[in-house]
PDB file of C-alpha atoms and ligand atoms in Angstrom:
ATOM      1  CA  MET A  24      24.630  69.721  88.834  1.00 52.00           C
ATOM      2  CA  SER A  25      28.212  70.288  87.793  1.00 62.00           C
ATOM      3  CA  THR A  26      29.067  71.731  84.427  1.00 80.00           C
ATOM      4  CA  LEU A  27      30.045  69.174  81.825  1.00 87.00           C
ATOM      5  CA  SER A  28      32.140  69.738  78.749  1.00 93.00           C
ATOM      6  CA  GLN A  29      30.627  69.109  75.327  1.00 95.00           C
ATOM      7  CA  LYS A  30      32.847  66.048  75.072  1.00 96.00           C
ATOM      8  CA  GLU A  31      31.563  64.613  78.336  1.00 92.00           C
ATOM      9  CA  ILE A  32      27.974  65.213  77.316  1.00 94.00           C
ATOM     10  CA  ALA A  33      28.638  63.509  73.971  1.00 95.00           C
ATOM     11  CA  GLU A  34      30.019  60.469  75.787  1.00 92.00           C
ATOM     12  CA  ILE A  35      27.005  60.250  78.055  1.00 91.00           C
ATOM     13  CA  ARG A  36      24.788  60.645  74.996  1.00 95.00           C
ATOM     14  CA  ASP A  37      26.485  57.557  73.538  1.00 93.00           C
ATOM     15  CA  HIS A  38      25.585  55.592  76.652  1.00 88.00           C
ATOM     16  CA  PHE A  39      22.030  56.865  76.477  1.00 93.00           C
ATOM     17  CA  ASP A  40      21.735  55.798  72.846  1.00 94.00           C
ATOM     18  CA  PHE A  41      23.048  52.371  73.830  1.00 89.00           C
ATOM     19  CA  PHE A  42      20.187  51.963  76.318  1.00 89.00           C
ATOM     20  CA  ASP A  43      17.676  53.382  73.849  1.00 94.00           C
ATOM     21  CA  ARG A  44      17.556  50.297  71.646  1.00 91.00           C
ATOM     22  CA  ASP A  45      14.704  51.426  69.427  1.00 93.00           C
ATOM     23  CA  GLY A  46      16.104  54.926  68.925  1.00 95.00           C
ATOM     24  CA  SER A  47      12.989  56.644  70.276  1.00 95.00           C
ATOM     25  CA  GLY A  48      15.009  59.201  72.258  1.00 97.00           C
ATOM     26  CA  LEU A  49      13.552  57.815  75.474  1.00 97.00           C
ATOM     27  CA  ILE A  50      14.442  54.788  77.550  1.00 96.00           C
ATOM     28  CA  ASP A  51      11.471  52.724  78.597  1.00 96.00           C
ATOM     29  CA  GLN A  52      11.439  50.284  81.472  1.00 95.00           C
ATOM     30  CA  ASP A  53      11.950  47.178  79.326  1.00 92.00           C
ATOM     31  CA  GLU A  54      15.006  48.690  77.661  1.00 92.00           C
ATOM     32  CA  PHE A  55      16.406  49.737  81.012  1.00 91.00           C
ATOM     33  CA  ILE A  56      15.932  46.328  82.614  1.00 90.00           C
ATOM     34  CA  ALA A  57      17.399  44.495  79.625  1.00 86.00           C
ATOM     35  CA  LEU A  58      20.546  46.597  79.663  1.00 81.00           C
ATOM     36  CA  LEU A  59      20.922  46.583  83.410  1.00 83.00           C
ATOM     37  CA  LYS A  60      21.040  42.792  83.276  1.00 85.00           C
ATOM     38  CA  ILE A  61      24.200  43.150  81.208  1.00 83.00           C
ATOM     39  CA  LEU A  62      25.764  45.978  83.195  1.00 79.00           C
ATOM     40  CA  ALA A  63      24.880  44.614  86.607  1.00 83.00           C
ATOM     41  CA  PRO A  64      24.072  40.888  86.413  1.00 88.00           C
ATOM     42  CA  SER A  65      23.570  40.684  90.171  1.00 90.00           C
ATOM     43  CA  ALA A  66      20.751  43.243  90.169  1.00 87.00           C
ATOM     44  CA  ASP A  67      17.385  41.542  90.297  1.00 89.00           C
ATOM     45  CA  ARG A  68      14.226  42.804  88.640  1.00 89.00           C
ATOM     46  CA  ALA A  69      13.006  44.565  91.789  1.00 91.00           C
ATOM     47  CA  ASN A  70      16.277  46.484  91.993  1.00 88.00           C
ATOM     48  CA  ALA A  71      16.031  47.367  88.332  1.00 89.00           C
ATOM     49  CA  VAL A  72      12.480  48.654  88.659  1.00 92.00           C
ATOM     50  CA  ARG A  73      13.398  50.682  91.722  1.00 90.00           C
ATOM     51  CA  GLY A  74      16.382  52.135  89.881  1.00 88.00           C
ATOM     52  CA  PHE A  75      14.234  53.009  86.907  1.00 93.00           C
ATOM     53  CA  GLU A  76      11.717  54.796  89.105  1.00 93.00           C
ATOM     54  CA  THR A  77      14.512  56.719  90.804  1.00 90.00           C
ATOM     55  CA  ILE A  78      15.904  57.948  87.507  1.00 91.00           C
ATOM     56  CA  ASP A  79      12.482  58.708  86.050  1.00 95.00           C
ATOM     57  CA  GLY A  80      12.216  61.969  87.954  1.00 92.00           C
ATOM     58  CA  ASP A  81       8.875  63.088  86.501  1.00 95.00           C
ATOM     59  CA  HIS A  82       7.392  59.556  86.657  1.00 95.00           C
ATOM     60  CA  ASN A  83       6.137  59.362  83.098  1.00 96.00           C
ATOM     61  CA  ASP A  84       7.514  55.789  82.737  1.00 96.00           C
ATOM     62  CA  GLN A  85      10.248  56.883  80.352  1.00 97.00           C
ATOM     63  CA  ILE A  86      13.732  58.206  80.948  1.00 96.00           C
ATOM     64  CA  ASP A  87      14.676  61.207  78.856  1.00 97.00           C
ATOM     65  CA  PHE A  88      18.216  62.411  78.296  1.00 96.00           C
ATOM     66  CA  ASP A  89      18.080  65.083  81.012  1.00 95.00           C
ATOM     67  CA  GLU A  90      17.034  62.506  83.598  1.00 94.00           C
ATOM     68  CA  PHE A  91      19.705  60.115  82.396  1.00 92.00           C
ATOM     69  CA  LEU A  92      22.365  62.827  82.503  1.00 91.00           C
ATOM     70  CA  GLU A  93      21.550  63.698  86.064  1.00 88.00           C
ATOM     71  CA  TRP A  94      21.644  60.068  87.138  1.00 86.00           C
ATOM     72  CA  TRP A  95      24.918  59.426  85.330  1.00 83.00           C
ATOM     73  CA  GLN A  96      26.590  62.280  87.191  1.00 82.00           C
ATOM     74  CA  THR A  97      25.387  61.270  90.606  1.00 77.00           C
ATOM     75  CA  ASN A  98      25.088  57.609  91.449  1.00 61.00           C
ATOM     76  CA  TRP A  99      24.801  55.263  88.528  1.00 55.00           C
ATOM     77  CA  THR A 100      26.963  52.790  90.446  1.00 53.00           C
ATOM     78  CA  VAL A 101      24.111  52.304  92.915  1.00 49.00           C
ATOM     79  CA  PHE A 102      23.591  48.890  91.292  1.00 49.00           C
TER      80      PHE A 102
HETATM   81 CA1  LIG B 217      10.708  60.640  82.704  1.00 88.27          CA
END
């Protein structure tokens, strides 16, 4: 993972908070799918679920900020 500046991390944090609609500090699958529909209207539900499972590195059915950060830096445009 490359080193990010504090400013870059703050920007990614803003995106994370946007996904995290209920402010729980974690993104659940429903939140992810709802937002992905806006960001990538052509992605179907199967794509969204697969994407969620890819990001959810420890497979606890929630995306934490570390997982999100890693995804954001690598291939969030996969959709
Ligand atoms: Ca997780």
